[in-house]
XYZ file of C-alpha atoms in Angstrom:
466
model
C 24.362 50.593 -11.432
C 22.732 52.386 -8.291
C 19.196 50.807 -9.580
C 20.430 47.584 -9.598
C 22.380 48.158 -6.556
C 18.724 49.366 -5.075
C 16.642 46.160 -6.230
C 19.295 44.224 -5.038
C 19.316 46.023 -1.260
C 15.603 46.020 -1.846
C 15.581 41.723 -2.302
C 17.614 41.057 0.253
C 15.942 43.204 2.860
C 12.535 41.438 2.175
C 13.893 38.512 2.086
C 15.515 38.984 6.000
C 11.415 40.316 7.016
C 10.199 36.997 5.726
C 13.299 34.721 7.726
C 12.116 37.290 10.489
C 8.355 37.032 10.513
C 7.646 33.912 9.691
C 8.518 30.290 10.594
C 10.425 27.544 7.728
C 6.352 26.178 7.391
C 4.757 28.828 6.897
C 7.236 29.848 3.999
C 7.100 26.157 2.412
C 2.903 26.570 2.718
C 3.347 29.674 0.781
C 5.088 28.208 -1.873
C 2.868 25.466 -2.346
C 0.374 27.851 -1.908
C 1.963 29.778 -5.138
C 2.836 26.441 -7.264
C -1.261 26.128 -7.387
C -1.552 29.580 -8.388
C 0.878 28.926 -10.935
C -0.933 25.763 -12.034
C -3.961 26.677 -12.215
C -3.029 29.524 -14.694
C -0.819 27.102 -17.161
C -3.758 24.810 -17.104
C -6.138 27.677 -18.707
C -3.946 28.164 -21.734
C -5.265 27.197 -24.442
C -1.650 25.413 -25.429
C -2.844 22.717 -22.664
C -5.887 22.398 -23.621
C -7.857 20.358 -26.401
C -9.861 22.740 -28.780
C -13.301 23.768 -27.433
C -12.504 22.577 -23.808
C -14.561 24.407 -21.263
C -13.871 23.931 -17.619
C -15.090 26.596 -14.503
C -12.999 28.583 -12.379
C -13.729 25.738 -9.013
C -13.030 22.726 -11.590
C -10.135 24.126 -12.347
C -8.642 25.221 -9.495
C -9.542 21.802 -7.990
C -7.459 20.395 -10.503
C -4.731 22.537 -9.961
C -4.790 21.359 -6.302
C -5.461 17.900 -6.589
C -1.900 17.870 -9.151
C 0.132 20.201 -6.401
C -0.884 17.250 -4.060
C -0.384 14.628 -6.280
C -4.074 13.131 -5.215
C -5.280 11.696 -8.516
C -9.421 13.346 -7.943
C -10.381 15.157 -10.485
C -14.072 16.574 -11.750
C -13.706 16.647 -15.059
C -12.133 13.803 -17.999
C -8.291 14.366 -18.197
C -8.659 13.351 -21.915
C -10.936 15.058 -23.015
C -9.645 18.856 -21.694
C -5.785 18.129 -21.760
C -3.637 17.422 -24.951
C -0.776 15.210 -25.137
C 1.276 19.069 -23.946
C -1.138 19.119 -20.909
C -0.217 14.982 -19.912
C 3.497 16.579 -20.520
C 2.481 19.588 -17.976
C 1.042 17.202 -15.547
C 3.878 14.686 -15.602
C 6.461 17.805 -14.564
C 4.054 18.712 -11.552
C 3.754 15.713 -10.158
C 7.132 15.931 -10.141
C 7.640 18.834 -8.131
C 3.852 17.943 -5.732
C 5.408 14.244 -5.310
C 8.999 15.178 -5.136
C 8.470 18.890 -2.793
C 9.586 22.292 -4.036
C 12.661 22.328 -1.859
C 13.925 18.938 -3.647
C 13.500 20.152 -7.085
C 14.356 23.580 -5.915
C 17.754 22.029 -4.773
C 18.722 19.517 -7.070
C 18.767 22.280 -9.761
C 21.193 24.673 -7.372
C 22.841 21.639 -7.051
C 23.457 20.927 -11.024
C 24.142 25.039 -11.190
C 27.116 24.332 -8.653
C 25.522 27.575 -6.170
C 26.324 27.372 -2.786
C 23.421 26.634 -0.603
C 22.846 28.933 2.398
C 21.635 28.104 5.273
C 17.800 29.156 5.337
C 17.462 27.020 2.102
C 18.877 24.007 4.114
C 16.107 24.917 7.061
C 13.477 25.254 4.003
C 14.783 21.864 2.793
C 14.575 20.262 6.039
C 10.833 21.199 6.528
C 9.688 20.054 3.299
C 11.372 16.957 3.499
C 10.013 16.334 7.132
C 13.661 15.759 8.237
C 14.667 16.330 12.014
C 18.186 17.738 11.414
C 20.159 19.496 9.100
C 22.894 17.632 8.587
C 23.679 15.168 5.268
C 20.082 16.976 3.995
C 21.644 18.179 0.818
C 23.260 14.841 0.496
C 19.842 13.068 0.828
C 18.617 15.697 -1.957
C 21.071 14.426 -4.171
C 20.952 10.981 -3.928
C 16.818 10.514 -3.260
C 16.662 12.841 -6.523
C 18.970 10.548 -8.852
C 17.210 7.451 -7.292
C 13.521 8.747 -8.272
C 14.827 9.637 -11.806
C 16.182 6.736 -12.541
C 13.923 4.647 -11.521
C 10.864 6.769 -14.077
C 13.472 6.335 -17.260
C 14.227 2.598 -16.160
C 10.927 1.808 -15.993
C 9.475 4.307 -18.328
C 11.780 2.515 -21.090
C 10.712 -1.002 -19.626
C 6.867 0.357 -20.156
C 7.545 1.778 -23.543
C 8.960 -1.624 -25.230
C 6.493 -3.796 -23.135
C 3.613 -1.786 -24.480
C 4.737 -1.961 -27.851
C 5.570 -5.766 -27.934
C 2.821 -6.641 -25.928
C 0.491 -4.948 -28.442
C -1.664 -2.252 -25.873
C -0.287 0.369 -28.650
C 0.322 -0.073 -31.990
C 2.862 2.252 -32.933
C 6.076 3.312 -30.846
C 5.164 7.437 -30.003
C 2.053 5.788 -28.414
C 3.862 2.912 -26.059
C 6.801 5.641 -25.489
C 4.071 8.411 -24.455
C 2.083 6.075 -22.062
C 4.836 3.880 -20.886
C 6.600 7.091 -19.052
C 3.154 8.775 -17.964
C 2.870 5.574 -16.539
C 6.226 5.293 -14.573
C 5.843 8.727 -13.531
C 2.570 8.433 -12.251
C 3.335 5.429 -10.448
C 6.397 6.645 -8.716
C 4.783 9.573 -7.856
C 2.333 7.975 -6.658
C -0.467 10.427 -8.298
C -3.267 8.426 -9.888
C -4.537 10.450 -12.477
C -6.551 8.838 -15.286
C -5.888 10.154 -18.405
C -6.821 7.643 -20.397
C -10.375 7.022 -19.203
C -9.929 3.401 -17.818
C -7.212 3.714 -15.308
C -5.007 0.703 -15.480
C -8.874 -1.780 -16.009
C -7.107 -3.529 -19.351
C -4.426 -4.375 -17.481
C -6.166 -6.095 -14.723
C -5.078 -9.699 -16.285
C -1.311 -8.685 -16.423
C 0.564 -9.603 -13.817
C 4.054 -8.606 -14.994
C 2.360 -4.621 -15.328
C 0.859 -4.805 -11.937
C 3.750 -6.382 -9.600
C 6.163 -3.667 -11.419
C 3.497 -0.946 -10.916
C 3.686 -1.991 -7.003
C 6.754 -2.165 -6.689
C 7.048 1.316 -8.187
C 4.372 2.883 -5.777
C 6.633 1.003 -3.023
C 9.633 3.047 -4.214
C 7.181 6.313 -3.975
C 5.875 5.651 -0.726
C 8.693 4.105 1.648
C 10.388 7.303 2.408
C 13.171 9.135 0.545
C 15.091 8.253 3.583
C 14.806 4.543 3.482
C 15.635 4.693 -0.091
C 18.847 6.400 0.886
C 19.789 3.887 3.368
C 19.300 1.364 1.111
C 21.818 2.493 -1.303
C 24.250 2.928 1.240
C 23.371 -0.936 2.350
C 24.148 -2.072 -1.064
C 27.588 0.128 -1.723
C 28.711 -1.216 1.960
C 28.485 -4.482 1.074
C 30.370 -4.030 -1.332
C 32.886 -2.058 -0.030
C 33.458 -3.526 3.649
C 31.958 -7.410 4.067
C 31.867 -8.484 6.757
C 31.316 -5.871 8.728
C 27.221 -4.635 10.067
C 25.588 -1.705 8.918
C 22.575 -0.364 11.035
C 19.769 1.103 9.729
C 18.130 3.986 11.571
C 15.100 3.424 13.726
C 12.812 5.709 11.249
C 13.633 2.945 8.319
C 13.358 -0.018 10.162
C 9.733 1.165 11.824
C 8.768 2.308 8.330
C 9.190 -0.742 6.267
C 8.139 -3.215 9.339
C 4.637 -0.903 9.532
C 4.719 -0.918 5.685
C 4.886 -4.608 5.703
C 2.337 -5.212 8.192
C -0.034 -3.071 6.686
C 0.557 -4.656 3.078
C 0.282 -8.343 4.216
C -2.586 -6.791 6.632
C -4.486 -4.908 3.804
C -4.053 -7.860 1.208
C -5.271 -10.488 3.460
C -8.269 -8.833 4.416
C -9.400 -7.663 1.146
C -8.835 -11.209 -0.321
C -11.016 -12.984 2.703
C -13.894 -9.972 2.009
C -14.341 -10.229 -2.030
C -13.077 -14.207 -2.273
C -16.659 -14.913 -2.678
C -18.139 -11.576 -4.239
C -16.135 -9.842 -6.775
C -13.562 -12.483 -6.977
C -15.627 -15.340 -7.692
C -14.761 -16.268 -11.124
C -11.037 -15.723 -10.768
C -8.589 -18.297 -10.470
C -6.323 -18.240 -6.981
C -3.494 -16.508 -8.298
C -5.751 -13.341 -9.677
C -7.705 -12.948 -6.373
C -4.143 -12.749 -4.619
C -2.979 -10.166 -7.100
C -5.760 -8.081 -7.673
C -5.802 -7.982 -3.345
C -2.422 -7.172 -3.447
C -2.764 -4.531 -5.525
C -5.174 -3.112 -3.674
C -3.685 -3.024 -0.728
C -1.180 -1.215 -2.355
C -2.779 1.552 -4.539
C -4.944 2.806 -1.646
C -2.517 3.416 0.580
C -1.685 6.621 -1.866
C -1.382 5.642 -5.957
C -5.107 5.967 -6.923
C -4.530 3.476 -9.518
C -7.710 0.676 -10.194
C -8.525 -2.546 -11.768
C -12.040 -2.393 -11.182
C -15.089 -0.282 -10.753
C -14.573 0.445 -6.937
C -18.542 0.354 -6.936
C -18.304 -3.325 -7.623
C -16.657 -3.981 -4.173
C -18.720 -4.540 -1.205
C -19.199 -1.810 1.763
C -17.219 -3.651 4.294
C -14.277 -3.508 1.769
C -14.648 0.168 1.196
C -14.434 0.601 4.834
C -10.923 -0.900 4.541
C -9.470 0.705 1.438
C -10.733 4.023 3.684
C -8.681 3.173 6.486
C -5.811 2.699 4.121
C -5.723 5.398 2.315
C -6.531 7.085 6.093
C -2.770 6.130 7.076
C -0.973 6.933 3.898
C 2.753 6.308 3.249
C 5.535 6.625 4.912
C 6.506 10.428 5.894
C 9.193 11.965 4.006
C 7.676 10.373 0.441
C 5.327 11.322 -1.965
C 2.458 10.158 0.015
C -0.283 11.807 2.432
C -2.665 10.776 5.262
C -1.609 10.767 8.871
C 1.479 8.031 7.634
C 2.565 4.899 8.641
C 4.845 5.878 11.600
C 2.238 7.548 13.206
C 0.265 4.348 13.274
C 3.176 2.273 13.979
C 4.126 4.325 17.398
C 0.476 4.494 18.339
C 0.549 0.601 18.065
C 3.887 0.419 19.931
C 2.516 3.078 22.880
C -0.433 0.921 23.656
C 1.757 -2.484 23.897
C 3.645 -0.689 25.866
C 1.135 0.271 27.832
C -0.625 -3.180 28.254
C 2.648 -4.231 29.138
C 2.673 -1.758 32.245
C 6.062 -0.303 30.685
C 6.720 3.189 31.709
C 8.781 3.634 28.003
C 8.322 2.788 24.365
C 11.669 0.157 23.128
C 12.362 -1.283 20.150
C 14.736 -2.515 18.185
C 17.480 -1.483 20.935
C 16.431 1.878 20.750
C 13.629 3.770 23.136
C 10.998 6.414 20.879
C 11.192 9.733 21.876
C 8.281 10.870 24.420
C 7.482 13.835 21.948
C 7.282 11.486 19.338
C 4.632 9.279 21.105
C 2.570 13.104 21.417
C 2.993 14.133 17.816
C 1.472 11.050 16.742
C -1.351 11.043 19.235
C -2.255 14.428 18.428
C -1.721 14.530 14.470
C -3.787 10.675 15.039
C -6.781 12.314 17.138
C -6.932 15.728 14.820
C -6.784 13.739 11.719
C -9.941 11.481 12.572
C -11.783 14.454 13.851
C -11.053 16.544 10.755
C -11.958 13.466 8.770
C -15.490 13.132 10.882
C -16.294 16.835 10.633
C -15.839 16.712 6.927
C -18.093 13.529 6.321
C -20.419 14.926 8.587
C -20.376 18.396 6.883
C -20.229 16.794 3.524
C -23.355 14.469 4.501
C -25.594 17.553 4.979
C -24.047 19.851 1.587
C -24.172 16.142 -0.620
C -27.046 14.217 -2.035
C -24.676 11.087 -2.161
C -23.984 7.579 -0.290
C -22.260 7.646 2.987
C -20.038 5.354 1.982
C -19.280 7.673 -1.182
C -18.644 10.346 0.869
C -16.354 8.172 3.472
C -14.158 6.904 0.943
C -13.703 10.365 -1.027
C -12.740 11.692 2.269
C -10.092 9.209 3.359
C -8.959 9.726 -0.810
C -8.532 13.599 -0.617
C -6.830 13.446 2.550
C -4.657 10.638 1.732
C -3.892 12.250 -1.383
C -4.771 8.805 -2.919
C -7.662 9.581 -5.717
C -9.556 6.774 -5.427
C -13.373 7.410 -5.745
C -16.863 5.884 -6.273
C -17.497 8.709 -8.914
C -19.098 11.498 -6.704
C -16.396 14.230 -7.496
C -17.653 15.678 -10.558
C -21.206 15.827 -8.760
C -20.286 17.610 -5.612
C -21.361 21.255 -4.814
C -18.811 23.912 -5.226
C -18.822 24.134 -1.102
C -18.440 20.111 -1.116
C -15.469 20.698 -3.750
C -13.913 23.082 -1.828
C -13.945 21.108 1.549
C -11.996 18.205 -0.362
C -9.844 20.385 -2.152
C -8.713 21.373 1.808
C -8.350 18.364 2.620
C -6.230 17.172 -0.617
C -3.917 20.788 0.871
C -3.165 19.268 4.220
C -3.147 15.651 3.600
C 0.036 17.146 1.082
C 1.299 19.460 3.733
C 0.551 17.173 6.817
C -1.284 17.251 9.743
C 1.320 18.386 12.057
C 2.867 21.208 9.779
C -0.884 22.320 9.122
C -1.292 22.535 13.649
C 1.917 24.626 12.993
C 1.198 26.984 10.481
C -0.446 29.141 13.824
C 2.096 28.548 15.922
C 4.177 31.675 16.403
C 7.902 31.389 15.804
C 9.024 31.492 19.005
C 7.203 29.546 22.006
C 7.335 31.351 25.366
C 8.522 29.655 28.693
C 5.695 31.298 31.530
C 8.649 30.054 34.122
C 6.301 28.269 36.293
C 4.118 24.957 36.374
C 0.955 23.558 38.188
C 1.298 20.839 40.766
C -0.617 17.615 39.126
C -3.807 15.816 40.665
C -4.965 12.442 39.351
C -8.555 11.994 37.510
C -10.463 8.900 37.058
C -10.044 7.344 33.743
C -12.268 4.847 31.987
């Protein structure tokens, strides 16, 4: 009884020195730090693995990464080193890379009926990029049951449309595919494990507006989806009466929007008379649509990306750049972070001292956080094409768009992975780590707990600008 007594003391004391001595992000990094670990060592059993299978220490470890992030690269076939177990393996981490540690963490306390303490609920609130504590356990709960049901839904939906459709022949096929297919979509990951991505679906319309509007469920924002809910079960419940969405969901699906319509337009006006010529109206629109979906984080193609011309490259780069929404399965620097950049320089051609919208003014500390995660993103970006330029024997446009990919977590590439150096593959594999964890939690992980006040301030003088 004393030695469990002891190990018990023992926890709970090293548990206080790590609430003590480091910050909520620097704990979550760990963990995600420890879920590659952990994935990279289930991926070397042999269990996983098809017979003969031979992949290096850096592939591997790459791979473990690029699942923890849910980024879709890879530098080896999926199909031909992973069994049907290993698709299994890699459905359940995209789970917890897409989802975040604390969610799945949580919903499982949750479903044990343990009481949540306090530190969890800080834990919880940095993974989930919240800003407060309150009604986080709630939005566990309810994001969680909205994500699942959404992959069996539409995992089911897949299955019998497979079948019937007759893109596999027998049912253990179309059930197998169908839900690696939900689950990859709603996650958001991109992995191909087939060896064609999603090409013999390119014609099927019904496949790819579903497999948007999946990736759209992925990438809004657990909060929005959240919100949403609530919407519908208020309208049900009081007519008649308004409900307000908060400022975070109405600036994320207005950016989202823009940058869908934006993205789809452009693509369509750059390949209309390249890759598209030979497609009738309504497949150009689709296949540009899809695009400017996918590579703002899914990973998923229709085409050999090397088929598309430079200019377009340029712009599924600056997609995948931006990202999703925070708070969702996606990377990159995300779409709020564009949208109050956008906002702060209307403002500012405006000559208005403040940023309003939608009856509601943006935080001042907001407008610096996205300036600063903005500016350090596109540097680290530069830096690593420029670094990756002089390591690489490849296009620049190769190395531009597998760039934007890692750090969007997106996956999209023009088929340079599996040739990098190991130095090239571990600069990606970086940036796959904090296009996952964020820009702004990455600034953070140096920051020390507490900040200092040094009491005093200097007295301002103007510069010349411009």
């Amino acid at each position: 009884m004393n030695r469990f007594r002891l190990l018990w003391l023992a926890q709970r004391k090293g548990r206080r020195f790590i609430s003590t001595h480091f910050s909520s992000i620097q704990i979550i990094v760990s963990y995600y730090i420890i879920m590659t670990v952990i994935s990279y060592l289930l991926f070397c059993l042999p269990f996983f693995r098809e017979p003969g299978s031979q992949v290096g220490f850096i592939d591997m470890l790459f791979m473990a990464i690029s699942t923890v992030s849910v980024t879709g690269l890879s530098t080896f076939d999926i199909n031909s080193v992973f069994n049907d177990r290993g698709v299994i393996l890699l459905e359940i981490l995209f789970q917890i890379g897409g989802l975040g540690i604390m969610m799945i963490s949580t919903a499982f306390i949750i479903l044990s009926k343990r009481r949540i303490s306090l530190k969890q609920r800080q834990l919880i609130m940095t993974d989930m990029n919240q800003p407060k504590l309150s009604g986080i356990v709630r939005l566990i709960r309810i994001t969680f049951t909205i994500i699942l049901w959404f992959q069996v839904i539409f995992g089911t939906f897949f299955s019998i449309y497979f079948y019937f459709s007759g893109y596999y022949t027998t049912w253990p096929k179309a059930i197998f595919f169908g839900f690696y297919q939900s689950i990859s979509a709603v996650t958001n990951s991109g992995f191909d494990v087939t060896g064609d991505s999603i090409i013999p679906f390119a014609t099927d319309y019904l496949f790819l507006i579903v497999i948007m509007f999946l990736i759209f469920v992925g990438g809004i924002g657990f909060p929005v989806l959240m919100e949403f809910r609530e919407w519908l079960f208020f309208k049900k419940k009081k007519r008649g009466l308004p409900f307000r969405f908060s400022l975070f969901s109405k600036i994320a699906v207005l950016a989202f929007v823009i940058l869908f319509v934006g993205g789809t337009i452009l693509i369509y006006l750059l390949e209309k008379d390249h890759l598209f010529v030979g497609m009738g109206e309504v497949q150009r629109w689709i296949t540009s649509m899809f695009y400017s979906m996918t590579t703002r984080n899914a990973g998923l193609q229709i085409n050999d990306l090397g088929d598309f011309q430079i200019t377009t490259l340029i712009v599924f780069s600056l997609l995948m750049f931006i990202g999703c929404s925070p708070s969702s399965v996606g990377g990159g620097i995300r779409t709020t972070t564009v949208a109050i950049i956008g906002l702060y320089l209307y403002s500012f051609l405006k000559s208005e001292d403040k940023i309003n919208v939608f009856g509601r003014r943006i935080d001042d500390d907001d407008v610096k956080k996205s300036i600063v995660v903005f500016m350090l993103s596109l540097i680290m970006c530069f830096f690593a094409v420029l670094f990756l330029t002089a390591t690489e024997d490849h296009p620049l446009i190769a190395i531009i768009v597998e760039v934007a990919s890692a750090f969007g977590t997106t996956g999209l590439s023009l088929g340079i992975t599996s040739d990098l150096t190991i130095v090239g593959k571990l600069m990606i594999a970086l940036l796959m780590f904090i296009g996952r964890i964020g820009m702004l939690y990455t600034l953070m992980l140096f920051v020390p707990k507490e900040t200092r006040d040094i009491g005093y301030e200097y007295p301002s003088e103007k510069i010349i600008i411009g």
